[in-house]
XYZ file of C-alpha atoms in Angstrom:
515
model
C 124.075 101.024 72.436
C 121.399 98.052 71.917
C 119.439 97.942 75.949
C 118.838 95.253 78.201
C 115.526 95.078 79.567
C 113.065 93.605 82.434
C 109.696 93.565 82.067
C 107.457 93.787 85.142
C 103.960 92.887 85.074
C 101.575 91.912 87.366
C 98.261 89.602 88.597
C 96.119 92.607 88.402
C 95.618 96.575 88.423
C 97.539 98.701 91.283
C 99.546 95.329 92.455
C 102.017 98.057 92.868
C 103.727 97.483 89.342
C 104.474 100.999 88.759
C 106.103 101.867 91.842
C 108.014 98.967 91.453
C 109.332 100.197 88.400
C 110.442 103.567 90.093
C 112.229 101.965 92.022
C 114.534 99.480 90.178
C 114.948 102.650 87.964
C 116.315 104.492 90.887
C 118.380 100.941 91.981
C 119.855 100.665 88.439
C 120.820 103.919 88.267
C 122.800 104.007 91.718
C 124.252 101.154 90.771
C 125.687 103.205 87.584
C 123.687 102.598 84.392
C 121.841 104.663 82.185
C 118.327 103.477 82.818
C 114.958 104.185 81.021
C 111.191 103.318 82.115
C 108.701 102.631 78.981
C 104.951 101.228 79.272
C 103.647 100.960 75.900
C 99.960 102.091 76.920
C 98.634 103.531 79.704
C 94.948 104.049 81.475
C 95.558 106.766 82.853
C 93.930 110.866 83.959
C 96.698 111.734 85.696
C 99.120 112.708 82.652
C 102.218 114.553 82.605
C 103.388 117.243 80.484
C 107.099 117.045 78.968
C 108.462 120.586 78.336
C 107.553 120.358 74.983
C 104.042 120.086 75.127
C 103.334 116.804 75.042
C 101.184 114.666 77.230
C 102.351 111.415 78.809
C 101.369 108.740 81.874
C 102.564 110.576 84.786
C 103.979 107.464 86.390
C 106.401 107.145 83.514
C 107.376 111.185 84.457
C 107.982 109.504 87.503
C 109.906 106.984 86.906
C 112.553 108.999 84.388
C 112.981 111.553 87.669
C 113.691 108.916 88.855
C 116.518 107.326 86.430
C 117.540 111.182 86.942
C 116.630 111.889 82.767
C 114.535 113.957 81.638
C 110.307 112.304 80.818
C 109.882 111.678 77.047
C 106.804 111.064 74.959
C 108.850 107.794 73.898
C 108.531 106.347 77.227
C 104.522 106.053 77.237
C 103.979 105.839 73.216
C 99.980 105.551 73.728
C 97.766 107.041 77.065
C 94.176 106.402 77.252
C 91.900 108.682 79.162
C 88.532 107.776 79.828
C 86.145 110.907 79.434
C 83.003 108.330 79.784
C 82.780 105.235 81.262
C 82.363 103.544 77.784
C 84.925 106.140 75.613
C 88.301 107.709 75.862
C 90.704 109.975 74.231
C 93.962 108.508 72.791
C 96.820 109.825 72.575
C 100.087 109.075 70.491
C 103.221 110.223 70.571
C 101.892 112.848 73.341
C 99.299 114.290 70.597
C 95.509 113.571 70.441
C 94.278 111.306 68.172
C 90.815 111.030 69.049
C 87.995 109.840 71.351
C 87.305 105.799 70.923
C 85.127 103.674 72.300
C 86.689 100.272 73.665
C 86.248 98.249 70.943
C 87.571 100.700 68.174
C 90.599 100.822 70.317
C 91.202 97.369 70.544
C 90.588 97.424 65.878
C 93.051 100.595 66.344
C 95.773 98.502 68.670
C 97.244 96.371 66.449
C 98.183 99.727 63.894
C 99.782 101.242 67.018
C 102.524 98.296 67.296
C 105.026 99.970 65.217
C 104.643 103.538 66.921
C 105.195 101.258 69.969
C 108.707 99.666 68.842
C 109.586 102.779 67.094
C 110.258 104.648 70.234
C 111.303 102.017 71.952
C 113.853 101.015 69.959
C 114.325 104.748 70.013
C 115.051 104.429 73.997
C 117.401 100.943 73.205
C 119.650 102.909 70.901
C 120.760 105.966 74.325
C 120.374 103.559 77.710
C 122.510 100.645 79.165
C 118.885 99.114 80.490
C 114.884 99.587 79.902
C 112.489 99.077 82.724
C 108.957 98.227 81.204
C 106.318 98.137 82.907
C 103.314 95.572 81.950
C 99.466 96.973 82.263
C 96.335 95.319 84.067
C 97.159 91.494 84.250
C 98.931 88.991 81.349
C 96.228 86.559 81.987
C 93.225 88.437 80.723
C 93.189 86.467 77.715
C 90.245 87.927 76.441
C 92.677 90.497 75.245
C 95.535 88.397 74.075
C 94.936 88.519 70.610
C 96.365 92.409 70.334
C 98.175 92.980 72.735
C 101.164 95.486 72.748
C 101.565 96.138 76.651
C 101.938 92.902 78.413
C 103.162 89.274 76.723
C 102.424 91.089 73.848
C 105.083 93.875 74.028
C 107.642 90.955 75.845
C 107.514 89.085 73.060
C 107.830 92.398 70.701
C 111.662 93.116 72.269
C 112.024 89.577 74.227
C 112.132 90.991 77.059
C 112.236 88.293 80.761
C 109.253 89.014 82.602
C 109.059 89.342 86.535
C 105.725 88.791 87.420
C 103.950 90.785 90.884
C 101.145 89.528 92.727
C 100.315 92.008 96.436
C 99.817 89.972 99.588
C 97.705 92.329 101.194
C 94.811 92.454 98.968
C 94.256 88.296 100.142
C 95.144 86.042 97.805
C 98.778 86.021 96.085
C 99.528 82.489 96.127
C 96.543 82.225 94.086
C 96.993 85.186 91.818
C 100.577 84.150 91.473
C 99.464 80.420 90.089
C 96.371 80.940 88.949
C 98.153 84.027 86.472
C 101.151 81.843 85.099
C 98.245 79.125 84.245
C 96.364 80.998 82.021
C 99.642 81.875 79.763
C 100.275 79.668 76.923
C 103.762 77.944 77.286
C 105.445 80.763 75.604
C 104.515 83.317 77.650
C 104.686 81.260 81.294
C 109.069 80.978 78.816
C 109.620 84.450 79.070
C 108.457 84.644 83.900
C 111.623 84.004 85.513
C 110.842 84.862 88.513
C 107.830 86.094 91.379
C 107.417 89.048 93.793
C 105.361 89.874 96.576
C 104.542 92.936 97.244
C 103.333 95.135 100.479
C 104.110 92.451 102.641
C 103.721 93.471 106.189
C 104.075 90.967 109.533
C 106.864 88.739 109.943
C 108.273 87.599 107.036
C 109.117 83.539 109.082
C 105.423 83.053 108.797
C 105.292 83.023 104.666
C 108.537 81.580 104.222
C 107.048 78.127 104.559
C 104.560 79.251 101.555
C 107.067 80.653 99.097
C 108.762 77.308 99.451
C 105.793 75.400 98.494
C 105.200 78.237 95.922
C 108.042 78.095 94.331
C 107.454 73.907 94.288
C 103.764 74.535 92.510
C 104.878 77.425 90.060
C 108.603 75.987 89.552
C 109.283 79.688 89.416
C 111.671 80.823 92.601
C 110.676 83.695 94.442
C 112.684 87.179 93.812
C 112.121 88.556 97.119
C 109.132 89.866 99.545
C 108.501 94.092 99.591
C 107.229 95.264 102.607
C 104.316 98.142 102.957
C 105.756 101.263 103.707
C 104.667 104.645 103.471
C 107.063 106.252 101.007
C 105.807 108.535 99.551
C 105.777 107.970 95.024
C 103.118 109.765 92.913
C 100.055 107.381 91.715
C 98.908 107.544 88.528
C 95.347 105.804 88.299
C 93.470 107.525 91.790
C 93.875 109.212 95.029
C 92.679 106.557 97.332
C 96.288 105.102 97.863
C 97.276 108.674 98.465
C 94.058 109.396 100.946
C 95.366 106.179 102.674
C 98.789 107.273 103.043
C 97.571 110.737 104.580
C 95.431 109.152 106.753
C 98.264 106.486 108.445
C 100.106 109.819 108.679
C 97.606 111.683 110.689
C 97.088 108.639 113.485
C 101.263 108.575 114.007
C 101.406 112.832 114.560
C 98.078 113.064 115.894
C 99.119 114.337 119.115
C 100.246 116.824 117.521
C 98.180 117.632 115.206
C 95.727 118.104 118.127
C 98.057 120.831 119.596
C 98.455 123.058 116.297
C 95.459 124.701 115.029
C 94.977 122.953 111.287
C 93.726 124.176 108.176
C 90.881 121.482 107.267
C 91.404 121.489 103.122
C 89.000 118.883 101.630
C 89.364 117.978 97.726
C 85.975 116.392 96.144
C 87.090 113.294 94.737
C 85.256 114.010 91.203
C 84.120 110.191 89.337
C 87.263 111.330 87.038
C 89.516 113.090 88.913
C 92.909 114.107 87.022
C 96.407 115.510 88.430
C 94.769 115.020 92.316
C 99.173 114.925 93.168
C 98.733 118.806 92.278
C 98.400 119.070 95.889
C 100.207 116.230 97.467
C 102.706 119.373 98.576
C 100.537 121.041 100.667
C 99.802 117.550 103.151
C 103.499 117.748 104.348
C 102.879 121.285 105.245
C 102.402 120.362 109.976
C 99.653 122.972 110.019
C 97.298 121.447 106.898
C 95.080 118.582 107.383
C 93.749 117.055 104.176
C 91.163 114.842 103.139
C 89.782 113.753 100.284
C 85.906 113.157 100.060
C 83.687 111.472 98.073
C 80.400 111.871 99.749
C 79.100 113.116 103.347
C 79.096 116.724 104.326
C 81.733 119.910 103.514
C 81.101 122.155 105.922
C 83.399 122.153 108.585
C 86.138 122.819 105.722
C 88.118 125.715 105.609
C 89.263 125.659 102.233
C 87.732 123.386 99.668
C 89.517 121.966 96.408
C 87.577 121.316 92.873
C 90.311 118.530 91.434
C 90.158 119.168 87.302
C 88.488 116.078 85.731
C 87.914 114.677 82.391
C 84.346 115.277 82.384
C 83.342 118.743 83.621
C 80.000 118.423 83.418
C 80.111 114.930 84.928
C 81.949 116.646 87.799
C 79.075 119.545 88.278
C 76.049 116.857 88.324
C 77.974 115.242 91.102
C 78.804 118.135 92.982
C 74.537 118.822 93.118
C 74.126 115.298 93.906
C 75.918 115.544 96.861
C 73.981 119.444 97.906
C 78.046 120.127 97.919
C 76.630 123.308 95.390
C 74.893 124.562 98.515
C 77.696 123.981 101.013
C 80.688 125.603 99.054
C 77.941 129.069 98.888
C 77.887 128.975 102.217
C 81.442 127.736 103.291
C 82.246 130.491 100.883
C 80.171 133.022 102.710
C 81.610 132.159 106.123
C 85.337 133.131 104.657
C 86.314 129.713 103.314
C 88.877 129.178 99.720
C 87.566 127.777 97.357
C 90.045 126.511 94.619
C 89.278 124.882 91.052
C 91.863 123.900 89.238
C 92.156 123.166 85.474
C 88.906 121.784 84.194
C 87.030 122.646 87.198
C 87.938 126.378 87.219
C 85.147 126.646 84.596
C 83.000 125.173 87.390
C 83.602 128.466 89.580
C 81.429 130.848 86.749
C 77.657 130.956 86.409
C 78.047 129.432 83.405
C 80.211 126.873 81.177
C 80.333 125.418 78.012
C 82.487 122.524 77.016
C 83.357 120.305 73.128
C 80.862 117.763 74.522
C 77.867 120.644 75.996
C 77.359 123.851 73.126
C 74.878 125.045 75.732
C 75.986 127.476 78.369
C 75.619 124.902 81.585
C 74.694 126.109 85.135
C 77.840 126.426 87.411
C 78.567 127.462 91.316
C 78.279 130.909 90.007
C 81.008 132.118 92.620
C 82.848 134.166 89.815
C 80.842 136.878 87.000
C 81.890 135.290 84.781
C 81.179 132.224 81.661
C 83.995 130.450 80.410
C 83.929 128.196 77.014
C 86.645 125.374 78.195
C 88.517 124.269 75.482
C 91.558 121.382 75.017
C 94.042 122.742 73.155
C 97.615 121.252 72.884
C 99.078 120.713 75.877
C 101.908 123.542 77.128
C 104.199 124.092 79.948
C 104.069 127.603 81.385
C 105.480 130.203 83.480
C 104.739 133.108 84.783
C 104.144 135.003 87.986
C 101.226 136.036 90.386
C 99.556 139.637 89.015
C 100.080 142.171 91.916
C 97.297 143.779 93.639
C 95.605 140.813 94.540
C 92.763 142.330 96.730
C 93.084 141.615 100.782
C 95.023 138.528 102.262
C 95.969 137.166 99.210
C 98.537 140.141 98.090
C 100.992 138.212 99.621
C 100.765 135.803 96.698
C 101.473 138.965 94.314
C 104.566 138.795 92.308
C 105.055 134.801 93.239
C 107.051 133.418 90.779
C 105.252 129.404 89.244
C 105.554 127.321 86.805
C 103.663 124.581 85.523
C 101.532 122.915 83.191
C 98.025 123.656 81.231
C 95.909 120.316 79.626
C 92.947 122.977 79.362
C 92.532 126.433 78.900
C 89.129 128.525 78.148
C 87.626 131.748 76.350
C 86.206 134.355 79.231
C 83.335 136.303 79.248
C 83.524 138.928 81.743
C 81.618 142.378 82.600
C 82.600 145.028 83.868
C 86.602 143.857 85.205
C 83.874 141.564 87.583
C 86.840 139.621 88.583
C 90.750 140.172 88.717
C 93.354 138.375 86.894
C 95.121 136.057 89.062
C 98.678 134.476 86.715
C 99.991 136.301 83.963
C 101.754 133.762 81.629
C 105.720 134.854 80.210
C 105.888 134.351 76.491
C 102.223 134.971 75.862
C 101.210 131.599 74.952
C 97.796 131.194 74.480
C 96.789 134.412 76.084
C 98.972 136.291 78.159
C 97.033 136.072 81.707
C 95.463 132.452 83.249
C 92.785 132.153 86.360
C 91.031 134.836 88.039
C 90.863 135.679 91.988
C 87.465 136.772 92.829
C 87.046 140.516 94.308
C 86.815 139.273 97.898
C 90.187 137.306 97.332
C 88.500 133.736 98.583
C 88.058 132.299 94.949
C 90.263 130.898 92.910
C 90.209 129.399 89.517
C 93.408 128.717 87.312
C 94.521 126.198 84.766
C 97.372 125.804 85.613
C 99.178 122.499 87.280
C 101.606 121.762 89.955
C 101.366 125.808 90.875
C 102.163 124.022 94.596
C 105.320 122.341 93.656
C 106.874 125.683 93.353
C 107.724 125.814 97.363
C 108.237 129.674 97.224
C 104.434 129.812 96.146
C 102.992 126.513 97.905
C 104.876 128.924 101.792
C 102.676 131.936 100.602
C 99.747 129.946 99.999
C 99.844 128.726 103.236
C 100.076 131.650 104.706
C 97.974 133.431 102.716
C 95.031 130.295 104.251
C 96.293 131.452 107.763
C 95.966 135.174 107.687
C 92.550 134.378 106.283
C 90.755 131.816 108.545
C 93.363 132.620 111.797
C 92.978 136.338 111.207
C 96.923 136.168 112.010
C 99.757 138.748 109.908
C 100.893 137.497 107.078
C 104.155 139.803 107.962
C 104.351 138.398 111.774
C 105.075 135.059 110.889
C 106.130 132.566 108.071
C 105.143 129.312 107.964
C 108.025 126.385 107.049
C 108.069 126.398 103.013
C 108.277 122.385 101.672
C 110.288 121.428 98.524
C 108.572 119.156 97.207
C 111.275 118.022 94.809
C 113.776 117.634 97.262
C 111.413 115.732 99.077
C 110.758 113.405 96.088
C 114.591 112.419 95.657
C 114.695 111.457 99.125
C 111.868 109.283 98.431
C 112.882 108.070 95.701
C 116.768 106.942 97.757
C 113.826 105.528 100.164
C 112.432 103.398 98.363
C 115.530 102.026 96.654
C 117.174 100.808 99.824
C 113.815 99.352 100.460
C 114.115 97.363 96.580
C 117.538 96.682 97.349
C 117.265 95.052 100.735
C 114.419 92.735 99.903
C 115.234 91.424 96.238
C 117.564 88.810 95.791
C 119.925 91.554 93.574
C 122.358 89.135 91.944
C 119.115 87.254 90.485
C 117.762 90.189 89.014
C 120.779 90.971 86.922
C 120.795 87.545 86.023
C 117.778 88.049 84.501
C 118.182 90.718 83.141
C 121.256 89.429 81.347
C 124.095 91.115 83.725
C 126.909 89.109 84.817
C 129.767 91.406 85.689
C 128.723 94.405 87.103
């Protein structure tokens, strides 16, 4: 089997390419095709760990889920994770290659072309259709020479291209026409149609512009996709998720005021990673989540410190805003402080990393020193330790599944804190994380713990009992199954895509006439 393909490129970053590919994958799956996503090179801090312990972009993992198949690093052979403004960790076929500057990577990129082609060919053997995603814009003419992710990729596998523009940010006609203007004649020939994304308003007012655009670019408009509140995991930053939550709270403002919501504040760190960890918590009716990049956090019931690609930068960011003092005060007043991934290390008195051997002063909430290690990522299963302090005991014995990118060597005196999760199979040690003697400060290297519906429900019960002094035995708060929710959202999104695009034209571009 040699798959047919279609490639989605954009006029710039964040125009909706990843979401659109996710929707197309579900549509094609619904129509009976065996389909897989592919993105040659992804720059993102929101990653996913496969069952083999290999790291890939989360967007391609989400797209694979929409296809109904297991995520594979074949779908994203090259992942770039920026850890400074000048350097990125380069991950090739799921394994760390090294840290390279932008210039060094640009020189090295041509050597990755063989890897990219091999991964694509492997996918193409087992699927009917490959939906390829570009990165940024094909009009970045300074990067054309060694391009492996936009038109270079399209040429490599002879892919037809649809070009997507974001009307919500303004200037979509200029963006589409301007992008085509900057392409070579060979590249232009690959662009078969354009899509306008994130439209709000009356389509009749837009229709005259669509006809004029088609005349200017000599390409048809495949469709206009409306702005929606449908949830699809984001890969670049929590901004879209923050906006989605704000819209949700605005719609349900009256209901929220009638309840006693728990206020969770998530620190929006400069190189925040895996912020999708917390999406399931936001779907509980009695939880209100805010992503905070500045200003006070003093009214929080819960403060979450998410993982970051640069924990040294994170602690400096926190201290520069005075959050370290606020967190200490909140902790004394009974708030819960949760550190996940690399930010677990920030909770201790001191920590060290690969980039700094000298101890760095942490938040001092746990009486430990943590040597942060970046070993091979792994998926893990386990259960929360028994006999946790006070209200946290409701979590005891709960089964969890997730993944780790970081781990650490923990130095602790006299069992000052209690172990949190017992890991099955003795993977990289027999436990993960710590919980303070007060039961209010929790740290773990395991991402994805709230995807476990039972754990998420018990965690909300634990928070409620702390905040409102309610017995967790007297009231059980409704559970939320995140996996079922995502599946429903993929179907909703597929309906929007199907109703917005000319499906006959889409299949014609793919090269399928009988279906």
